Amino acid sequence: MLQHPTIASRVSLLAGFFGLAAGVLLAAPSASAADTGTQGNQTASAPPRPATLFLIGDSTVKNGSGKGDGGLWGWGQVLQSHFDLNRLVVENRALGGRSSRTYLTEGLWAKTLDQIQPGDYVLMQFGHNDGGKLFESDRPRASLPGNGDDVREGTVVMTGKHQTVHSYGWYLRKYIAETKQKGATPIVLSPIPRDQWREGHVVRAGGDYGQWAKDAAAQAGADFVDLNTIVADRYDETGQAEVQATYFTPTDHTHTSEAGAKLNAACVVAGIRGLNDHDLKQFLLPPSNEPAARLDFGVAEPEAGFTGLNEAVAYSDEHGYGFLNTSKLTFPSGDRAGSVSSDAEFMLSIIVPDRNHLVRVTFGSPTRPSATSVECELRRRMTDEVRLQAGQFETKEFLVNTRTKVLPHGKQVRLKPREEESESVAWDSRLSLRFYGENPSVAKLEVLPAPAVPTVYLLGDSTVADQYVAPWASWGQKLPRYFGSNAAVANHSESGETIAASWSRGRCDKILYSVQPGDWLLIQFGHNDMKSKRDDAVQRYREDLRRLVVAARERGAAPVLVTSMERKSGIEQDTLGAYPQTMRDLAAEEQIPLIDLHARSRELYRVLGSRVSDIFQDGTHHNDLGAEMLAACVVDGIRANLPGLAELLTDAEPVRPQHGR
């Protein structure tokens, strides 16, 4: 039987740990379950409810429908990416055109208050709509200026209804008091500045709504973030011309662009970080421009800038890092360095933001020979084996992409149940690294931001997706080894998926929101798409692919179509119908690169001959060895058809059939 020199069939520690952690009972996958994208029967207990961060305010917090209508965004629409989604969910209840008064009188606050539970948080920002008319005009929404208890009685002309109008500060104090009564924590924000300038400086709200918000918070015993000042300082530092060109549109001096919303959200987070001993800070992810971790193992005095770790610290959210299995860990030390070592594979998890990370690992042990390989997240193969003698050390770098299900308009990717359970490691706010081999040993570990590196996005079905339990595997999870520290691989594929379902579940939106000019998008569908009974199934498949190709191009990314590999029974008789040729035709029509994995896989199977079963797990899916060989086919296609992407490939040795001879 063919065997990869460093891969053995095993149930991965990753699947075992995360299955148990989620209360999931994992069964061995069956062929029929795998073909439909469901690996085993699972039962799960309900996870603890995350805390909720409610946002109330106006259109500067949530603009329009919250989907970036007209290129305008509120900062609340992009705030979730700063928080650990597993522990805190941002619920944006702001609504355009509302003032501190009308958010109450229109019943919006009552609906929000009804949802608040003990342990939740409420961020409130009003002021932009609190001026104007009290009772007249078509928008009678003003509150009384200031923070007093005076009132004005009157009849709203539009409705003929009597209203008692209070001060701006009174409404804030009411929201604060009622939030506290529900056992939740209120935080008051001063309103963000408009794009209004005087003598080269942005106009601030320190003399009116900013001060009144601060006073109301102090009177009612709430924390206060001077968002107006934090943002204004950033605007002044940036300069009027760049602020207007980057953060606003030419015709709107109140509402921000997406870039402006991201800046303002970052300022909100900066304000939260500045609060003294506030427990909301525990849910924040590490700043995107700072290292997520720099760990020095087994030493009494760590290197400058590193955190020393010479004991088996179990993972906790409070630490932000830790080991997922601690029983067999040792921390030997020597004259020059120490290490963490084990007689068995071990895992380390670190809280990280949704981004690309440069991971720098120094391998080796001061006291024992070691042979160490690394997988990340859902068994993504990152390195070849590093074999060292006692006292030898070697450093390697590679890029890892992590993601969450957050979308910018307050929505989320609609994950399948198994993605929330046994595959949750692929979507959480953690970077999980698995070290395995003969006495796996690590001396140092750094997880650094990598904002400017190119990303290779993958989208497809189970034959591309990261498979969570060995020996099931796909070419997508073997691809990162070929790019090392030159490019990050972001695999958004999922078992059982079609191109149509990837649109409806938000997977395409997640990629399109994340992709940057110069990135690549490899798309492979067909195995599940061909199961449709619709008369126009092939045409819909083609149009859904074209839609994604066009959208990727509009964002400056390079789409690449990949025909599906054949099934085991398709060496001579094609089993995928019109779908591979449809993809070939679309690539030619759109003049984009094609990797013909369908043809390359059939040639691979012919070379293997009678041994072809050794690379399959069932009739469709592959094992580790088969996935390695298909990844080599994809890399061959990259070298042949994508010279720009080929420049990013490393000299990692591909796995070929002759390795098993």
XYZ file of C-alpha atoms in Angstrom:
661
model
C 0.000 0.000 0.000
C 1.160 3.555 -0.717
C 2.195 5.557 2.321
C 3.354 9.120 2.713
C 6.692 9.129 4.562
C 5.503 11.378 7.397
C 1.721 10.818 7.490
C -0.029 8.033 9.353
C -3.770 7.432 9.424
C -5.032 8.602 12.792
C -7.981 10.262 14.462
C -6.593 13.732 14.984
C -6.144 15.265 18.385
C -7.823 18.344 16.982
C -11.094 16.553 16.307
C -10.940 14.751 19.627
C -10.319 17.825 21.715
C -12.825 20.091 20.059
C -15.438 17.358 19.927
C -15.180 16.824 23.669
C -14.974 20.541 24.365
C -18.250 21.125 22.569
C -19.936 18.117 24.124
C -19.845 16.307 20.780
C -19.673 12.538 20.491
C -17.719 11.751 17.324
C -18.369 8.561 15.407
C -16.140 7.111 12.717
C -17.152 8.566 9.339
C -18.932 6.285 6.930
C -18.598 6.373 3.171
C -22.200 7.377 2.620
C -22.018 10.135 5.204
C -18.810 11.489 3.759
C -20.203 11.622 0.230
C -22.969 13.924 1.397
C -20.593 15.999 3.503
C -21.688 14.672 6.916
C -19.005 12.799 8.821
C -20.567 10.780 11.600
C -23.448 11.279 13.993
C -23.136 14.128 16.455
C -25.020 15.221 19.522
C -24.168 18.388 21.385
C -25.154 20.164 24.547
C -26.060 23.822 24.229
C -23.031 26.113 24.646
C -23.189 28.983 27.144
C -24.997 32.059 25.867
C -22.556 34.768 24.762
C -22.992 38.217 26.244
C -24.632 40.790 23.964
C -23.380 44.289 23.267
C -26.418 46.356 22.233
C -25.830 49.523 20.227
C -28.444 52.277 20.264
C -28.127 55.482 18.324
C -28.594 57.058 14.914
C -27.368 56.604 11.334
C -23.750 57.247 12.272
C -23.986 53.942 14.160
C -26.110 52.078 11.600
C -26.714 53.634 8.212
C -29.776 52.658 6.209
C -30.329 48.910 6.032
C -26.874 48.303 7.470
C -25.501 46.882 4.212
C -23.474 49.854 3.022
C -26.283 51.374 0.950
C -24.967 54.189 -1.234
C -21.455 53.626 0.083
C -22.415 54.922 3.552
C -21.603 52.993 6.723
C -22.090 53.395 10.456
C -19.356 52.356 12.856
C -21.622 49.808 14.535
C -21.777 47.822 11.301
C -18.078 46.933 11.545
C -17.628 46.740 15.320
C -18.087 42.972 15.735
C -14.703 42.192 14.167
C -13.008 43.685 17.242
C -14.728 41.276 19.649
C -14.536 37.548 20.289
C -17.729 36.346 18.626
C -17.770 33.180 20.731
C -18.136 35.224 23.893
C -19.842 38.478 22.863
C -22.247 39.306 20.036
C -22.774 42.864 18.817
C -26.468 43.634 18.276
C -26.808 46.885 16.341
C -30.210 48.373 17.271
C -29.404 51.888 16.061
C -31.689 53.442 13.444
C -31.134 56.333 11.093
C -32.852 59.646 11.784
C -33.446 58.978 15.469
C -32.619 61.288 18.323
C -32.326 60.499 22.006
C -35.993 61.495 22.195
C -37.480 59.616 19.230
C -35.578 56.414 19.982
C -37.749 56.351 23.111
C -41.042 57.721 21.790
C -41.136 55.449 18.741
C -40.862 52.355 20.943
C -37.392 51.363 19.748
C -35.944 51.442 23.249
C -38.754 49.298 24.648
C -38.023 46.596 22.065
C -34.304 46.716 22.828
C -34.833 46.760 26.588
C -36.985 43.657 26.339
C -34.020 41.732 24.884
C -31.395 42.860 27.404
C -30.309 40.247 29.935
C -28.053 40.367 32.993
C -24.408 40.517 31.948
C -25.118 42.355 28.690
C -23.836 45.797 27.675
C -25.392 48.865 26.037
C -23.417 51.462 24.081
C -25.427 54.620 23.382
C -24.518 57.459 21.030
C -26.987 60.236 20.211
C -26.776 63.906 19.339
C -26.709 64.283 15.574
C -30.512 64.510 15.346
C -31.247 66.140 18.705
C -31.379 69.680 17.341
C -34.139 71.223 15.240
C -37.860 71.531 15.881
C -39.725 70.258 18.937
C -43.241 69.955 17.528
C -43.359 71.514 14.060
C -41.985 70.395 10.651
C -41.959 66.911 9.148
C -39.209 65.761 11.557
C -40.061 66.959 15.065
C -37.373 65.029 16.917
C -35.403 67.553 18.950
C -34.685 67.112 22.627
C -34.177 70.077 24.918
C -30.563 71.266 25.023
C -28.546 70.385 28.089
C -28.821 67.912 30.890
C -31.522 69.342 33.119
C -34.938 68.163 34.263
C -36.962 70.894 32.568
C -39.703 69.857 30.129
C -41.729 71.331 27.280
C -45.320 70.321 26.638
C -46.791 70.520 23.155
C -48.675 68.894 20.311
C -46.792 67.309 17.431
C -48.268 68.961 14.347
C -47.825 65.926 12.075
C -49.680 63.515 14.368
C -51.844 65.774 16.506
C -50.568 63.926 19.585
C -49.462 65.566 22.808
C -45.872 65.000 23.915
C -43.723 65.947 26.865
C -40.189 66.685 25.700
C -37.217 66.293 28.049
C -33.578 67.266 27.826
C -30.944 65.328 25.897
C -29.285 64.345 29.160
C -32.592 63.217 30.672
C -33.121 60.668 27.890
C -29.589 59.323 28.304
C -30.076 59.027 32.056
C -33.283 57.072 31.466
C -31.498 54.627 29.165
C -28.703 54.262 31.724
C -31.050 53.617 34.649
C -33.193 51.080 32.820
C -30.120 49.271 31.492
C -28.845 48.914 35.042
C -32.227 47.674 36.220
C -31.874 44.777 33.788
C -28.492 43.832 35.253
C -26.606 45.126 32.220
C -23.813 47.681 31.889
C -24.348 51.025 30.095
C -21.591 53.026 28.376
C -22.262 56.518 27.018
C -20.431 57.805 23.938
C -20.175 61.384 22.760
C -21.266 61.711 19.099
C -18.673 61.378 16.341
C -17.697 64.667 14.639
C -19.033 65.719 11.261
C -16.854 66.601 8.303
C -16.877 70.253 9.301
C -13.645 72.215 9.680
C -12.601 75.576 11.043
C -9.100 76.973 10.511
C -7.699 73.545 9.650
C -9.259 71.698 12.588
C -12.398 69.594 12.721
C -15.282 71.124 14.685
C -15.730 69.351 18.029
C -18.738 68.853 20.304
C -17.034 69.573 23.609
C -19.242 72.575 24.296
C -22.622 70.914 23.774
C -23.587 67.294 23.133
C -20.180 65.928 24.040
C -20.236 67.675 27.404
C -23.895 66.900 28.042
C -23.298 63.191 27.351
C -20.382 63.215 29.789
C -22.478 64.949 32.457
C -25.391 62.519 32.028
C -23.059 59.545 32.392
C -21.532 61.000 35.555
C -24.938 61.790 37.072
C -26.339 58.316 36.380
C -23.187 56.385 37.248
C -22.255 55.104 33.795
C -18.897 54.881 32.057
C -18.202 57.498 29.405
C -16.122 57.339 26.227
C -15.342 60.698 24.639
C -15.649 59.339 21.119
C -15.974 62.833 19.673
C -12.526 63.797 20.935
C -10.867 60.474 20.030
C -12.123 60.654 16.440
C -11.470 64.394 16.124
C -7.867 63.881 17.198
C -7.457 61.255 14.462
C -9.040 63.567 11.883
C -6.782 66.468 12.819
C -3.738 64.219 12.692
C -4.736 62.936 9.244
C -5.631 66.321 7.767
C -8.735 67.747 6.163
C -8.030 66.757 2.558
C -7.317 63.106 3.317
C -10.202 62.815 5.790
C -12.668 64.145 3.233
C -11.286 61.953 0.444
C -11.039 58.746 2.480
C -13.639 58.800 5.239
C -16.543 60.759 3.724
C -18.307 61.167 0.388
C -18.319 64.479 -1.536
C -22.004 65.155 -0.863
C -22.398 63.966 2.738
C -20.601 65.566 5.667
C -22.208 63.491 8.430
C -22.160 59.867 7.316
C -18.944 58.006 6.671
C -17.669 55.642 4.016
C -16.719 52.089 4.939
C -13.171 53.273 5.646
C -14.553 55.998 7.896
C -16.753 53.515 9.738
C -13.754 51.256 10.340
C -11.753 54.177 11.695
C -14.584 55.208 14.007
C -15.085 51.619 15.207
C -11.377 51.434 16.008
C -11.787 54.661 17.985
C -14.713 53.153 19.910
C -12.479 50.213 20.787
C -9.662 52.552 21.810
C -12.106 54.287 24.134
C -13.214 50.988 25.654
C -9.599 49.957 26.198
C -9.078 53.253 28.017
C -11.769 52.547 30.608
C -10.391 51.622 34.016
C -10.961 47.980 35.016
C -13.959 47.572 32.709
C -14.974 43.969 32.138
C -16.113 44.656 28.555
C -12.408 44.722 27.680
C -12.141 40.974 28.319
C -14.073 40.310 25.097
C -11.821 42.405 22.851
C -9.502 40.677 20.412
C -5.835 41.715 20.320
C -5.197 44.908 18.326
C -4.746 44.078 14.643
C -1.401 45.893 14.458
C 0.200 44.125 17.432
C 1.602 40.610 17.916
C -1.005 38.163 19.168
C 1.673 36.212 21.040
C 5.439 36.034 21.570
C 6.208 33.013 23.745
C 9.584 31.792 25.001
C 9.332 28.261 26.420
C 11.209 26.616 29.274
C 13.344 29.581 30.334
C 13.603 31.450 33.615
C 14.385 34.750 31.868
C 12.573 35.137 28.522
C 13.991 37.130 25.646
C 13.043 40.817 25.662
C 9.523 41.314 24.313
C 8.554 37.683 24.919
C 6.370 36.064 27.565
C 8.116 33.250 29.381
C 6.187 30.002 29.656
C 7.740 27.165 31.631
C 4.641 25.350 32.809
C 1.671 23.674 31.154
C -0.806 26.567 31.184
C -4.221 25.347 30.052
C -6.018 27.546 27.551
C -8.346 30.173 29.001
C -9.947 33.280 27.569
C -8.449 35.269 30.426
C -4.891 34.329 29.444
C -5.642 34.644 25.749
C -3.501 31.581 25.062
C -2.713 28.154 26.441
C -2.349 24.446 25.764
C -5.334 22.266 24.936
C -3.725 19.118 26.353
C -1.273 19.488 29.212
C -0.698 16.034 30.704
C 2.474 15.035 28.817
C 4.167 18.406 28.405
C 7.667 19.025 29.730
C 9.724 22.218 29.717
C 13.414 21.279 29.515
C 15.962 24.098 29.748
C 19.571 24.409 28.645
C 22.383 26.937 28.555
C 21.068 28.760 25.472
C 17.371 28.012 25.346
C 14.519 25.967 26.668
C 11.544 24.369 24.986
C 8.155 22.794 25.400
C 8.324 19.115 24.487
C 6.104 16.076 24.638
C 6.089 12.351 23.994
C 2.832 12.904 22.105
C 1.315 15.543 19.851
C 0.176 18.712 21.589
C -1.860 21.790 20.745
C -1.604 25.463 21.579
C -4.412 27.977 21.034
C -4.138 31.782 20.934
C -6.852 34.448 20.702
C -6.377 36.389 17.469
C -8.282 38.867 15.291
C -9.777 37.928 11.916
C -6.706 38.366 9.658
C -3.526 36.849 8.223
C -0.774 35.973 10.692
C 2.929 35.391 10.246
C 3.806 32.475 12.523
C 7.478 32.125 13.414
C 8.411 28.872 15.154
C 11.813 27.963 16.554
C 11.946 24.175 16.724
C 14.187 22.061 18.929
C 14.927 20.867 22.450
C 18.063 21.476 24.538
C 18.029 17.929 25.901
C 16.477 15.520 23.381
C 16.381 14.829 19.641
C 13.098 15.947 18.103
C 11.094 15.610 14.899
C 8.276 18.150 14.653
C 5.616 18.988 12.068
C 2.906 21.646 12.314
C -0.767 21.724 11.386
C -3.023 24.729 11.996
C -6.742 25.121 12.520
C -8.533 22.177 10.848
C -5.454 20.077 10.028
C -3.955 22.497 7.508
C -0.469 21.205 6.794
C 1.983 24.079 7.261
C 5.480 22.558 7.327
C 7.538 19.554 6.442
C 9.023 17.644 9.332
C 11.861 19.434 11.144
C 14.278 16.813 12.515
C 16.945 18.028 14.970
C 19.488 16.656 17.411
C 19.518 17.654 21.076
C 20.699 21.238 21.397
C 19.955 22.081 17.757
C 17.383 24.739 16.880
C 15.836 25.834 13.592
C 13.362 28.632 12.850
C 10.663 28.470 10.183
C 7.966 30.952 9.159
C 4.577 30.418 7.574
C 1.361 32.363 7.063
C -1.986 31.371 8.548
C -5.365 32.912 7.784
C -7.991 32.913 10.539
C -11.583 34.004 10.166
C -14.873 34.378 11.974
C -18.395 34.261 10.588
C -18.849 38.028 10.997
C -20.083 40.006 7.982
C -19.863 43.810 7.977
C -23.571 44.602 7.794
C -24.519 42.981 11.078
C -25.069 39.588 9.485
C -23.109 36.360 9.740
C -22.151 33.500 7.474
C -24.855 30.870 7.993
C -22.770 27.967 9.174
C -23.892 24.358 9.171
C -24.366 22.675 12.571
C -21.092 20.758 12.333
C -19.242 24.027 11.641
C -20.501 25.276 14.997
C -19.497 22.025 16.712
C -16.802 19.628 15.490
C -15.435 22.142 12.959
C -15.749 25.212 15.175
C -11.977 25.662 15.312
C -12.144 26.911 11.706
C -14.440 29.800 12.624
C -13.519 30.845 16.154
C -11.376 33.788 17.225
C -8.417 31.509 17.889
C -5.315 30.346 16.112
C -4.856 26.676 16.972
C -1.519 25.003 16.240
C -0.870 21.276 16.465
C 2.692 20.015 16.897
C 3.283 16.323 16.215
C 6.050 13.850 15.463
C 8.753 12.093 17.484
C 9.196 14.153 20.657
C 7.751 17.335 19.098
C 9.562 20.345 20.579
C 9.228 24.121 20.267
C 11.578 26.694 21.785
C 9.884 29.934 20.705
C 6.634 30.932 19.034
C 5.638 34.291 17.571
C 2.265 35.186 16.023
C 2.626 38.504 14.219
C 0.269 40.606 12.063
C 0.743 40.179 8.311
C -1.544 42.800 6.755
C 0.206 43.237 3.405
C 0.720 39.650 2.240
C -1.251 38.207 -0.696
C -4.022 35.754 0.132
C -5.074 32.723 -1.887
C -8.781 32.143 -1.221
C -10.299 28.721 -1.866
C -14.005 28.054 -2.322
C -15.472 24.660 -3.014
C -16.963 21.489 -1.559
C -15.721 18.624 0.648
C -13.016 17.705 -1.860
C -11.411 21.106 -1.175
C -12.499 21.799 2.422
C -10.398 21.349 5.553
C -11.489 17.937 6.878
C -11.458 17.696 10.657
C -10.755 13.994 11.202
C -7.969 11.917 9.658
C -7.518 10.185 7.352
C -10.202 12.145 5.461
C -8.414 14.988 3.692
C -8.605 17.414 0.774
C -6.104 19.174 -1.442
C -7.126 22.526 0.066
C -5.702 21.699 3.492
C -2.408 20.514 1.971
C -1.856 23.654 -0.123
C -0.477 26.041 2.571
C 2.822 24.119 2.758
C 3.582 25.198 -0.818
C 3.294 28.914 -0.015
C 5.052 29.092 3.361
C 5.551 32.743 4.275
C 4.918 34.029 0.733
C 1.101 33.896 0.745
C -1.704 32.945 3.108
C -4.249 30.303 2.116
C -7.823 31.063 3.236
C -9.948 27.964 2.690
C -13.659 28.870 2.756
C -14.783 25.556 1.243
C -17.284 23.375 3.074
C -18.531 19.817 2.743
C -21.784 19.310 0.878
C -21.711 22.801 -0.622
C -22.654 24.079 -4.083
C -21.872 27.412 -5.674
C -25.515 28.450 -5.188
C -25.484 27.525 -1.492
C -22.194 29.363 -1.029
C -23.956 32.506 -2.192
C -27.044 31.969 -0.041
C -25.083 31.138 3.123
C -22.864 34.198 2.815
C -19.609 32.361 2.060
C -19.116 34.340 -1.139
C -19.928 37.582 0.693
C -17.342 36.763 3.367
C -14.647 36.320 0.730
C -15.685 39.392 -1.239
C -15.646 41.518 1.890
C -12.183 40.258 2.842
C -10.435 40.038 -0.524
C -7.911 42.723 -1.471
C -6.405 43.791 -4.812
C -3.665 41.339 -5.720
C -5.309 38.365 -4.000
C -6.335 35.148 -5.753
C -9.567 33.148 -5.650
C -9.557 29.470 -6.678
C -13.092 28.128 -7.243
C -13.948 24.420 -7.561
C -17.536 23.140 -7.615
C -19.402 20.366 -9.363
C -19.699 17.263 -7.176
C -22.808 18.493 -5.365
C -24.061 20.919 -8.029
C -24.653 18.016 -10.423
C -27.189 16.495 -7.991
C -29.743 19.202 -8.825
C -32.813 17.955 -10.722
C -33.645 21.359 -12.217
C -33.806 21.585 -15.993
C -31.661 24.722 -15.898
C -29.197 23.425 -13.280
C -26.107 23.700 -15.495
C -27.047 27.196 -16.655
C -27.616 28.369 -13.072
C -24.285 26.814 -12.072
C -22.588 28.741 -14.854
C -24.227 32.055 -13.933
C -23.480 31.699 -10.223
C -19.831 31.067 -11.086
C -19.777 34.028 -13.470
C -21.269 36.274 -10.795
C -18.448 35.390 -8.411
C -15.800 35.810 -11.106
C -17.090 39.288 -11.949
C -17.347 40.331 -8.294
C -13.796 39.159 -7.551
C -12.444 41.061 -10.545
C -14.263 44.218 -9.467
C -12.326 44.042 -6.196
C -8.982 43.658 -7.904
C -8.598 39.943 -7.189
C -7.696 37.268 -9.731
C -10.325 34.505 -10.067
C -9.178 31.036 -11.142
C -11.552 28.215 -12.068
C -10.648 24.662 -11.023
C -12.500 21.722 -12.551
C -13.510 19.032 -10.048
C -11.331 15.943 -9.721
C -12.903 12.715 -10.876
C -14.350 10.065 -8.607
C -12.628 6.701 -8.251
C -15.016 5.210 -10.809
C -14.371 7.972 -13.331
C -10.966 6.997 -14.675
C -12.346 5.985 -18.053
C -16.053 6.852 -17.765
C -16.715 10.489 -16.771
C -19.028 10.785 -13.720
C -19.338 14.588 -13.530
C -21.441 15.176 -16.619
C -21.395 18.622 -18.199
C -19.912 20.414 -15.201
C -16.163 20.226 -15.939
C -16.683 21.341 -19.539
C -19.004 24.142 -18.412
C -16.222 25.446 -16.194
C -13.682 25.175 -19.028
C -16.003 27.093 -21.351
C -16.629 29.815 -18.764
C -12.894 30.254 -18.155
C -12.333 30.684 -21.894
C -15.258 33.076 -22.237
C -14.169 35.226 -19.286
C -10.497 34.903 -20.264
C -9.386 33.774 -16.835
C -6.975 30.996 -15.826
C -8.156 27.411 -15.525
C -6.630 24.549 -13.557
C -8.025 21.401 -15.156
C -7.921 19.185 -12.079
C -10.519 16.951 -13.706
C -8.060 15.975 -16.432
C -5.029 15.935 -14.132
C -6.761 13.672 -11.600
C -7.696 11.123 -14.254
C -4.094 11.007 -15.394
C -2.974 10.540 -11.773
C -5.412 7.660 -11.296
C -4.159 5.985 -14.482
C -0.572 6.197 -13.246
C -1.595 4.595 -9.953
C -3.444 1.814 -11.751
C -4.461 -0.983 -9.410
C -3.228 1.019 -6.419
C -5.701 3.870 -6.959
C -7.838 2.683 -4.017
C -4.913 3.449 -1.708
C -5.534 7.208 -2.074
C -9.337 7.164 -1.659
C -11.349 7.129 1.550
C -14.568 6.367 -0.333
C -15.686 6.671 -3.928
C -15.368 10.469 -3.926
C -13.163 11.594 -1.064
C -9.481 11.093 -0.473
C -7.198 10.263 2.421
C -4.085 12.192 3.433
C -1.963 10.640 0.708
C -4.553 11.253 -2.002
C -5.023 14.846 -0.870
C -1.253 15.383 -1.033
C -1.130 14.046 -4.586
C -4.063 16.193 -5.698
C -2.463 19.252 -4.090
C 0.605 18.486 -6.195
C -1.664 18.435 -9.271
C -3.063 21.849 -8.324
C 0.462 23.195 -7.834
C 1.412 21.814 -11.258
C -1.565 23.692 -12.682
C -0.452 26.887 -10.952
C 3.064 26.559 -12.374
C 1.686 25.902 -15.858
C -1.055 28.540 -16.018
C -0.548 31.216 -13.346
C 2.974 32.647 -13.529
C 2.209 35.424 -11.048
C 0.952 33.024 -8.411
C 3.692 30.516 -9.246
C 6.270 33.099 -8.165
C 4.906 32.758 -4.618
C 5.399 28.990 -4.447
C 8.180 27.607 -2.278
C 10.441 24.672 -3.102
C 8.359 22.316 -0.945
C 8.620 18.825 -2.400
C 5.344 17.582 -3.904
C 4.029 14.120 -3.088
C 4.034 11.949 -6.217
C 2.991 8.338 -6.869
C 6.600 7.172 -6.920
C 6.893 7.952 -3.191
C 4.987 4.773 -2.534
C 7.035 2.466 -4.747
